[in-house]
mmCIF file of C-alpha atoms in Angstrom:
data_model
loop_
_atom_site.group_PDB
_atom_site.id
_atom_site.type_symbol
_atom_site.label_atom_id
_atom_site.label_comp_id
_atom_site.label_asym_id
_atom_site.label_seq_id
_atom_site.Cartn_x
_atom_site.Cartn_y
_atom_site.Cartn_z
ATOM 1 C CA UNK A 26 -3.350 -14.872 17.161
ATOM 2 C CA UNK A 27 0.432 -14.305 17.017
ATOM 3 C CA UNK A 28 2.393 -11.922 19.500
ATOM 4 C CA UNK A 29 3.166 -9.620 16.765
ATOM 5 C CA UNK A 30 -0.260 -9.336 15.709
ATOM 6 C CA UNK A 31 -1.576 -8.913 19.158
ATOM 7 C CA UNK A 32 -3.472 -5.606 19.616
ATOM 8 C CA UNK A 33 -1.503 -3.479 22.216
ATOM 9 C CA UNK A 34 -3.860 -3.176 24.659
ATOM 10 C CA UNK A 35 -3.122 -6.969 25.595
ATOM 11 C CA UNK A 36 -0.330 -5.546 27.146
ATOM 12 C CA UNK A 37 -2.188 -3.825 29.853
ATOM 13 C CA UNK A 38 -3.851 -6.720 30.544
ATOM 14 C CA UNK A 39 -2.179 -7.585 34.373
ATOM 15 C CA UNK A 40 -1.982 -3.545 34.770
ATOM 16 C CA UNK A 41 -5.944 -3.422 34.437
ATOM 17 C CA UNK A 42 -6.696 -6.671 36.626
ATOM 18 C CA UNK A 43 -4.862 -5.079 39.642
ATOM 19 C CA UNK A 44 -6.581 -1.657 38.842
ATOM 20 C CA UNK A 45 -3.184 0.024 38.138
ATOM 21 C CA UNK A 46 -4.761 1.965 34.559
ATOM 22 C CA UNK A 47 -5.535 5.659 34.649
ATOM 23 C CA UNK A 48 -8.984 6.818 34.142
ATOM 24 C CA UNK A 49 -7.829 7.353 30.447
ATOM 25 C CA UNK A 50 -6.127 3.789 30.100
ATOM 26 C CA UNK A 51 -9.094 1.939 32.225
ATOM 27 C CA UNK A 52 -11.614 3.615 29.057
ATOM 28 C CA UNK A 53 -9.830 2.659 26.569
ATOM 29 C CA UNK A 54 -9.191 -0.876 27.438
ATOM 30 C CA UNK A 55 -12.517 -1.634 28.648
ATOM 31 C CA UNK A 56 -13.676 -0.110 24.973
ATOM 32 C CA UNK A 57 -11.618 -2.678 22.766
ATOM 33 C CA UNK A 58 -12.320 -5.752 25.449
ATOM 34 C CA UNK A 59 -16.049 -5.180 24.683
ATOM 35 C CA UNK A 60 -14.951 -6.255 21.182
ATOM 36 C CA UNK A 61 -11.783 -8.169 21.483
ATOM 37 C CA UNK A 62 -12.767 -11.705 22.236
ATOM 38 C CA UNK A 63 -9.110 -12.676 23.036
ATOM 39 C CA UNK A 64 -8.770 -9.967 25.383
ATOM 40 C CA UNK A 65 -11.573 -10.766 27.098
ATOM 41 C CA UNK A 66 -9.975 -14.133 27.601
ATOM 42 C CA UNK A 67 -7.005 -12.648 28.890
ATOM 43 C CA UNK A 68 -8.475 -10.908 31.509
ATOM 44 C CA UNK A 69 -10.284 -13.672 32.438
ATOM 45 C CA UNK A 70 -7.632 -15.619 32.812
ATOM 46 C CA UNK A 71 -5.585 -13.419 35.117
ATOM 47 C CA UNK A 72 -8.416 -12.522 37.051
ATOM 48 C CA UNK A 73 -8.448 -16.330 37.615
ATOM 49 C CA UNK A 74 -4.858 -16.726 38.753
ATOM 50 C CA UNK A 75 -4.931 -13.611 41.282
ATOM 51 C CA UNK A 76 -8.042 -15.417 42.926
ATOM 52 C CA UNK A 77 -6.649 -19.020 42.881
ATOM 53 C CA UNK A 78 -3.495 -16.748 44.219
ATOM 54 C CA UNK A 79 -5.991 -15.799 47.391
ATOM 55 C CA UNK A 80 -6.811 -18.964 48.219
ATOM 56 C CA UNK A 81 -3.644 -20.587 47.801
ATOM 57 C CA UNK A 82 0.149 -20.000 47.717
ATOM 58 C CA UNK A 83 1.751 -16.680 45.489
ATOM 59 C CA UNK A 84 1.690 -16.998 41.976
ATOM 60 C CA UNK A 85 4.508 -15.463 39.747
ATOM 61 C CA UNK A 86 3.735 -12.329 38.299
ATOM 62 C CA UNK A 87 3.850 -12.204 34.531
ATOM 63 C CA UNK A 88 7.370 -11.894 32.530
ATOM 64 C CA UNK A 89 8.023 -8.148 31.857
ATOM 65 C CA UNK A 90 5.165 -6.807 34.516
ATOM 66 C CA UNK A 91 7.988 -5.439 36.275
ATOM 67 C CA UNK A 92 9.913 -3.630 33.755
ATOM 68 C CA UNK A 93 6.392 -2.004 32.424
ATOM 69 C CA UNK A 94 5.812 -0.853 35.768
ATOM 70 C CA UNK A 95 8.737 0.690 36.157
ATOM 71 C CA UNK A 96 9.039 2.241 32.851
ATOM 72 C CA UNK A 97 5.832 4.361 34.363
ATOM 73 C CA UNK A 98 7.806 5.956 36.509
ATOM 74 C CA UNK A 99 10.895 6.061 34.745
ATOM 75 C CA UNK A 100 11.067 7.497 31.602
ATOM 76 C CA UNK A 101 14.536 8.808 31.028
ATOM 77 C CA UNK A 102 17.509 6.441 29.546
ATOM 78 C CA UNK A 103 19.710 4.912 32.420
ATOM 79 C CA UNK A 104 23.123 7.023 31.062
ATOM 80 C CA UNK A 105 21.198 10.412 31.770
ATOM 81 C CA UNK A 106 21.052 12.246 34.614
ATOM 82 C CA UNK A 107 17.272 12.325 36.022
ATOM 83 C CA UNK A 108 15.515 15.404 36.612
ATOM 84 C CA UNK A 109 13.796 15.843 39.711
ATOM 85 C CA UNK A 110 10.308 15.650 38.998
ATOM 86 C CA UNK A 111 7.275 17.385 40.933
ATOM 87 C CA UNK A 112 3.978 15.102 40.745
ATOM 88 C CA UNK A 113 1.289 17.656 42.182
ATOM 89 C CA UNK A 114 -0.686 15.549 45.031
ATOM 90 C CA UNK A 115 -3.869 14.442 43.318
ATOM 91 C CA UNK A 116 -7.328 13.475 45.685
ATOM 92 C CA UNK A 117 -6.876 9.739 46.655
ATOM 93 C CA UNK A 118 -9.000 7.399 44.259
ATOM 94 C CA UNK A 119 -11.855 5.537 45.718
ATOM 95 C CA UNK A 120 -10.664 1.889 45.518
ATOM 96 C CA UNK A 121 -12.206 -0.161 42.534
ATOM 97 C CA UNK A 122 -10.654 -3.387 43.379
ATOM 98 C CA UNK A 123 -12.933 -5.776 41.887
ATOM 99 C CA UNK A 124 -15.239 -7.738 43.812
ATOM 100 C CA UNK A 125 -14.235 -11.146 43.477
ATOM 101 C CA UNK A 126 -10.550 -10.084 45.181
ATOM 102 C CA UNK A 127 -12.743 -9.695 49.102
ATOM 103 C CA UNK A 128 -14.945 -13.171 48.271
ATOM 104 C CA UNK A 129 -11.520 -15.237 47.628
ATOM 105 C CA UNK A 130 -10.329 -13.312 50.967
ATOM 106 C CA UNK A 131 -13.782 -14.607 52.722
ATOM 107 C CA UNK A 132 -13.700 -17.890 51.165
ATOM 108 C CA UNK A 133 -9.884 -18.267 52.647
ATOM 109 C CA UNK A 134 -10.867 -17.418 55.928
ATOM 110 C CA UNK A 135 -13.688 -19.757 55.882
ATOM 111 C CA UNK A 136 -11.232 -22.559 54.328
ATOM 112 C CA UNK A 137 -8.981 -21.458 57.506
ATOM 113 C CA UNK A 138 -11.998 -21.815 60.453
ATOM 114 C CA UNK A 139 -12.802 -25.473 58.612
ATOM 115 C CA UNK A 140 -9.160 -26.628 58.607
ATOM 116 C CA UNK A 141 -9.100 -25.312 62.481
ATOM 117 C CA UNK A 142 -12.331 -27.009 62.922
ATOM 118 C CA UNK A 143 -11.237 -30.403 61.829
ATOM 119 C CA UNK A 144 -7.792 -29.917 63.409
ATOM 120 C CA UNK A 145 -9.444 -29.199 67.055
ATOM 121 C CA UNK A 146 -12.042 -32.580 66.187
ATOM 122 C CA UNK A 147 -9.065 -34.388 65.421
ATOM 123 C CA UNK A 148 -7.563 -33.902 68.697
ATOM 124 C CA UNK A 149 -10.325 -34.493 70.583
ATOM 125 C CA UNK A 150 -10.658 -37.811 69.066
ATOM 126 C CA UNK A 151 -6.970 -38.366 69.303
ATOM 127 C CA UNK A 152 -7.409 -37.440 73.313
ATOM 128 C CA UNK A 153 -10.110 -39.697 74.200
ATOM 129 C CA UNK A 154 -8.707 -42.891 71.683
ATOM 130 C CA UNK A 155 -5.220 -42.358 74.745
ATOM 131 C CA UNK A 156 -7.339 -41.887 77.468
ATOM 132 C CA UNK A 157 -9.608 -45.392 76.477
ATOM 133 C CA UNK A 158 -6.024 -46.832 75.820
ATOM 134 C CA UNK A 159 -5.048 -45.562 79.471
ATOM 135 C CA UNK A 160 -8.143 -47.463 80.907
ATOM 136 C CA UNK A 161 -7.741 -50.472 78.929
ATOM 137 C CA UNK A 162 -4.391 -51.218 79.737
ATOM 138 C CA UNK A 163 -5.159 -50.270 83.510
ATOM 139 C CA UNK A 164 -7.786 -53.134 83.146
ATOM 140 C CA UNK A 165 -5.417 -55.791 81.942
ATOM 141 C CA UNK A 166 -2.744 -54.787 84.716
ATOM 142 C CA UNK A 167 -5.263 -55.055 87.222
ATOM 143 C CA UNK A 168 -6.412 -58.587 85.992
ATOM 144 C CA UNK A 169 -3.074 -59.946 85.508
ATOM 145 C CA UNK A 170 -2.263 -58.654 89.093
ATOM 146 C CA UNK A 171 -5.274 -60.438 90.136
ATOM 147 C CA UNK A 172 -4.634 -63.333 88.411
ATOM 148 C CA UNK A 173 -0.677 -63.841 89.505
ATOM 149 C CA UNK A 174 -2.561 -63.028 93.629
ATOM 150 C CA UNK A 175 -4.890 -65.635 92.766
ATOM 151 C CA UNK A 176 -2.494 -68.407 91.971
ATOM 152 C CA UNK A 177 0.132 -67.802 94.342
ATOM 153 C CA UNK A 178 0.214 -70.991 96.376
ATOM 154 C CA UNK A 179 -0.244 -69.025 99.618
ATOM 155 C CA UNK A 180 -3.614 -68.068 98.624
ATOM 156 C CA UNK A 181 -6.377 -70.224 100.151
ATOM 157 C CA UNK A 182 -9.465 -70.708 98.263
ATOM 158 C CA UNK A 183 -12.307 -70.654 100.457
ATOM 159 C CA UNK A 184 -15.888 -71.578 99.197
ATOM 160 C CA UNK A 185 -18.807 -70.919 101.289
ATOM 161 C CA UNK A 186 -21.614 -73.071 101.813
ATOM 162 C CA UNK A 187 -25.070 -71.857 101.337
ATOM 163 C CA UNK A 188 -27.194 -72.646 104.636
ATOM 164 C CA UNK A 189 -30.627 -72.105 102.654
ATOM 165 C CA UNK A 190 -31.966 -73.206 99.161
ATOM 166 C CA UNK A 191 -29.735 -70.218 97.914
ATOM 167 C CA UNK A 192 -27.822 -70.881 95.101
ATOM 168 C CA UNK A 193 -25.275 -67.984 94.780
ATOM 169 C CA UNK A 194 -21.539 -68.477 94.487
ATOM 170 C CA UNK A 195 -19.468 -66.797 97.517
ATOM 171 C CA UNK A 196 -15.252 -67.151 97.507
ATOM 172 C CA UNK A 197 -13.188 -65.865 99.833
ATOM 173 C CA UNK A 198 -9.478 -65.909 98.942
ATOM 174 C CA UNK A 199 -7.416 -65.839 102.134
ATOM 175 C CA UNK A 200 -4.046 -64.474 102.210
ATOM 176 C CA UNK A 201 -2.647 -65.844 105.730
ATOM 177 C CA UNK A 202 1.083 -64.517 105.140
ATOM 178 C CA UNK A 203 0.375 -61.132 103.606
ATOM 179 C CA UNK A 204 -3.250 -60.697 105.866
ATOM 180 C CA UNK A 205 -5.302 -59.919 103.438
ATOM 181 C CA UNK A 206 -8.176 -61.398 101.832
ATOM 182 C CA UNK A 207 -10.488 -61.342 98.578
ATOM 183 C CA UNK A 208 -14.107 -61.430 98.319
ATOM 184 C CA UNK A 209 -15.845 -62.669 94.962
ATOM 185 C CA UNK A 210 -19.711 -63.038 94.713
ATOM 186 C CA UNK A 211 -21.974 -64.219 92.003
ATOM 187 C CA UNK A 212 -25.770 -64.646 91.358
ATOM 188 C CA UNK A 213 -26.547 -63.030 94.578
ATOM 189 C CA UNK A 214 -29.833 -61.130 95.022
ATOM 190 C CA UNK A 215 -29.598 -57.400 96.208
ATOM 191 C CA UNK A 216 -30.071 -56.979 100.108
ATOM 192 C CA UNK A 217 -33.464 -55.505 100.871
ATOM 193 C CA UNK A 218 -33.055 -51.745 101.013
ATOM 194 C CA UNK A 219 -31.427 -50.467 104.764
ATOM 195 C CA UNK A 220 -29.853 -53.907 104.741
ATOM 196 C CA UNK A 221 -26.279 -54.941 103.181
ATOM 197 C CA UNK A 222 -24.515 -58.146 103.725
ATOM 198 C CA UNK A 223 -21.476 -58.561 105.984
ATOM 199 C CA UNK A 224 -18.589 -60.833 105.956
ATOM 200 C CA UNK A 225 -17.010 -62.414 109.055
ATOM 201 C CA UNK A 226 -14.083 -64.207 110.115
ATOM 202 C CA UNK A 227 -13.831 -66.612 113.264
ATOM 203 C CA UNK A 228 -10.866 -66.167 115.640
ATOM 204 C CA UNK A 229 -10.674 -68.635 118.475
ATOM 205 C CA UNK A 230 -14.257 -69.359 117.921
ATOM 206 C CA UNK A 231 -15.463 -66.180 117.809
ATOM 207 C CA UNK A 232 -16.946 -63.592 115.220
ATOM 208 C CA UNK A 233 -14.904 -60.927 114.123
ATOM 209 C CA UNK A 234 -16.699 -58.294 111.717
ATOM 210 C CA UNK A 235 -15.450 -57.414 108.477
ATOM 211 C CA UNK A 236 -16.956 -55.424 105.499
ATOM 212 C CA UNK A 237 -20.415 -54.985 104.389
ATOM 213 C CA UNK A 238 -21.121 -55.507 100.238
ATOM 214 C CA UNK A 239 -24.070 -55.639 98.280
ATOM 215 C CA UNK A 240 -23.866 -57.300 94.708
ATOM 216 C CA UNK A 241 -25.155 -55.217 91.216
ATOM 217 C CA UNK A 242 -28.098 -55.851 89.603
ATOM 218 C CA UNK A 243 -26.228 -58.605 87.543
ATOM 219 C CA UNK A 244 -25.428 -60.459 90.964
ATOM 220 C CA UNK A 245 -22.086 -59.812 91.048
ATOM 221 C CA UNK A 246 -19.704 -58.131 93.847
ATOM 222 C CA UNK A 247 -15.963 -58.022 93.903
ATOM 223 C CA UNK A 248 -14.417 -56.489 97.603
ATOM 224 C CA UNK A 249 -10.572 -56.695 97.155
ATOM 225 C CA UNK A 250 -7.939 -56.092 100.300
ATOM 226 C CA UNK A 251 -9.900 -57.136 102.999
ATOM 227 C CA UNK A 252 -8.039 -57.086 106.182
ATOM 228 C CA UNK A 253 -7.518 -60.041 108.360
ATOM 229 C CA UNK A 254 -8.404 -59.474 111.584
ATOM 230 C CA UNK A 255 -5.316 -60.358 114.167
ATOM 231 C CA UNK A 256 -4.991 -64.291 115.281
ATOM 232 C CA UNK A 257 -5.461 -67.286 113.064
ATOM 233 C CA UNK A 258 -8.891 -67.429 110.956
ATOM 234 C CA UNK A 259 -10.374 -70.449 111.510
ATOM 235 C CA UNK A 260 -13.528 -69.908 109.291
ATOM 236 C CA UNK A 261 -15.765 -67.144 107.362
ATOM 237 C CA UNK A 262 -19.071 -66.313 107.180
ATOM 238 C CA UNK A 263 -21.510 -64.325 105.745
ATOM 239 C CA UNK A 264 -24.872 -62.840 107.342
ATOM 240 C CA UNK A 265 -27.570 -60.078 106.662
ATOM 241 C CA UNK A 266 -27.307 -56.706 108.712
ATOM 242 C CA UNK A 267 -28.105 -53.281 108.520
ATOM 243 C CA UNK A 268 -26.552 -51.492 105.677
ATOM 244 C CA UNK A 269 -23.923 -49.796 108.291
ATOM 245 C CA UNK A 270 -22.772 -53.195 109.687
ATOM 246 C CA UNK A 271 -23.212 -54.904 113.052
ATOM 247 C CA UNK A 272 -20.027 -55.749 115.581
ATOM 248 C CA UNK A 273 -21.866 -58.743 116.111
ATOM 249 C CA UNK A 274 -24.255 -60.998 114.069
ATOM 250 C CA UNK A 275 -27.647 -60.228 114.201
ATOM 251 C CA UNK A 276 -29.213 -62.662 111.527
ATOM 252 C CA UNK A 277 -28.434 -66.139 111.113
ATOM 253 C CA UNK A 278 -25.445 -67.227 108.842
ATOM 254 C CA UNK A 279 -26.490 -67.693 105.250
ATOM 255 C CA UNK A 280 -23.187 -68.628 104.221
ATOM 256 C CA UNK A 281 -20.011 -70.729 106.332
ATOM 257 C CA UNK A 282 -16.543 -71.827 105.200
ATOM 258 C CA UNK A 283 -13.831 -73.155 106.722
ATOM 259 C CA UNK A 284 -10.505 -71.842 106.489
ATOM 260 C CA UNK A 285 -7.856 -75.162 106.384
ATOM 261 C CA UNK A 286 -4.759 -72.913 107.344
ATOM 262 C CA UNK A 287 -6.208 -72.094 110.606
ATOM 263 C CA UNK A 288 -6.498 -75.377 111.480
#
């Protein structure tokens, strides 16, 4: 259908959509869309763009909208003076905006708490992938650190000797300069419960009492900065006591090594 043969009430088209018609106008055009297939298309249409225009950015108004809206209230030619005119207050209109204008509002909102949804979820994950970053690379710090204690020449590798048919794995590293020392256990079983096991180092050929430890259930213990005690360590020892430690040994030694530097 070509503009000129366009029936007039396309015109009204955007005017009816935002429910800006009279009750006179609204009649009228809702009489010929009943039989105006094109029209009806129309009005589809730009019901279509104001609800695509809720969800999503502003949408340009149809060319000449403006200048028909205006020409309602304006009806004199621009060279003429304008008479004041008196519009007698009328009862405000119930609204009649159409229905689908408050479900695009509600589906934007919902669009809104989804994007906010993901957003918080995405922060979250973005927290905890730092934080598991943070521990990781406090991990491989603390084994390189270990590593460059462990193979400083000054560090004395001590091995204890199991005095039984034991066959767990007990090193003591021995820092004589820096008084410290290391202790690293493996395939040990777990003390029997109110008992612990406690290291010991021999000055002048006596025991001196050091930390308690008990390995995991995989065997395995790890007790780092251990204090030497003053004097020169001659050898180390480990024994069975009472979870709280004894000042002296009350068990027989399970495991003995001696410490070279001290000799």
């Amino acid at each position: 259908m070509s503009e000129s043969s366009r029936h007039p009430m396309h015109e009204l088209v955007e005017e009816y959509v935002l429910d800006l018609l009279d009750d006179a106008e609204r009649v009228a055009f809702e009489a010929r869309l009943a039989v105006d297939p094109a029209l009806a298309r129309s009005t589809a249409s730009a019901r279509e763009a104001l609800a695509a225009a809720a969800l999503s950015t502003p949408v340009a108004l149809p060319a000449g909208l403006k200048a028909r809206v205006m020409a309602t209230a304006v009806d004199q030619p621009a060279d003429e003076p304008v008479e004041p005119r008196v519009i007698p207050m009328q009862p405000a209109r119930r609204s009649r905006a159409p229905l689908w204008l408050g479900a695009a509002l509600a589906a934007s909102l919902l669009v809104i708490a989804k994007q906010q949804r993901d957003l918080a979820r995405e922060r979250e994950a973005t927290a905890s992938a730092q934080a598991l970053a943070a521990r990781s690379l406090d991990a491989v710090t603390q084994r390189d650190s270990m590593i460059a204690r462990l193979t400083d020449p000054a560090i004395e590798l001590v091995t204890l000797a199991a005095t039984g048919d034991a066959k767990p794995s007990v090193r003591v590293y021995i820092d004589q300069q820096r008084r410290r020392a290391m202790v690293s256990v493996a395939s040990m079983e777990t003390a029997p419960r109110g008992q612990a096991y406690q290291l010991w180092f021999f000055v002048d050929g006596k025991p001196v009492p050091s930390v308690t430890f008990n390995p995991g259930a995989d065997g395995r213990a790890l007790v780092q900065d251990v204090t030497l005690p003053a004097g020169t360590v001659t050898a180390t020892a480990v024994t069975q006591e009472p979870e709280a430690g004894s000042q002296a040994p009350t068990s027989p030694a399970l495991f003995v090594g001696a410490v070279k530097a001290g000799k």
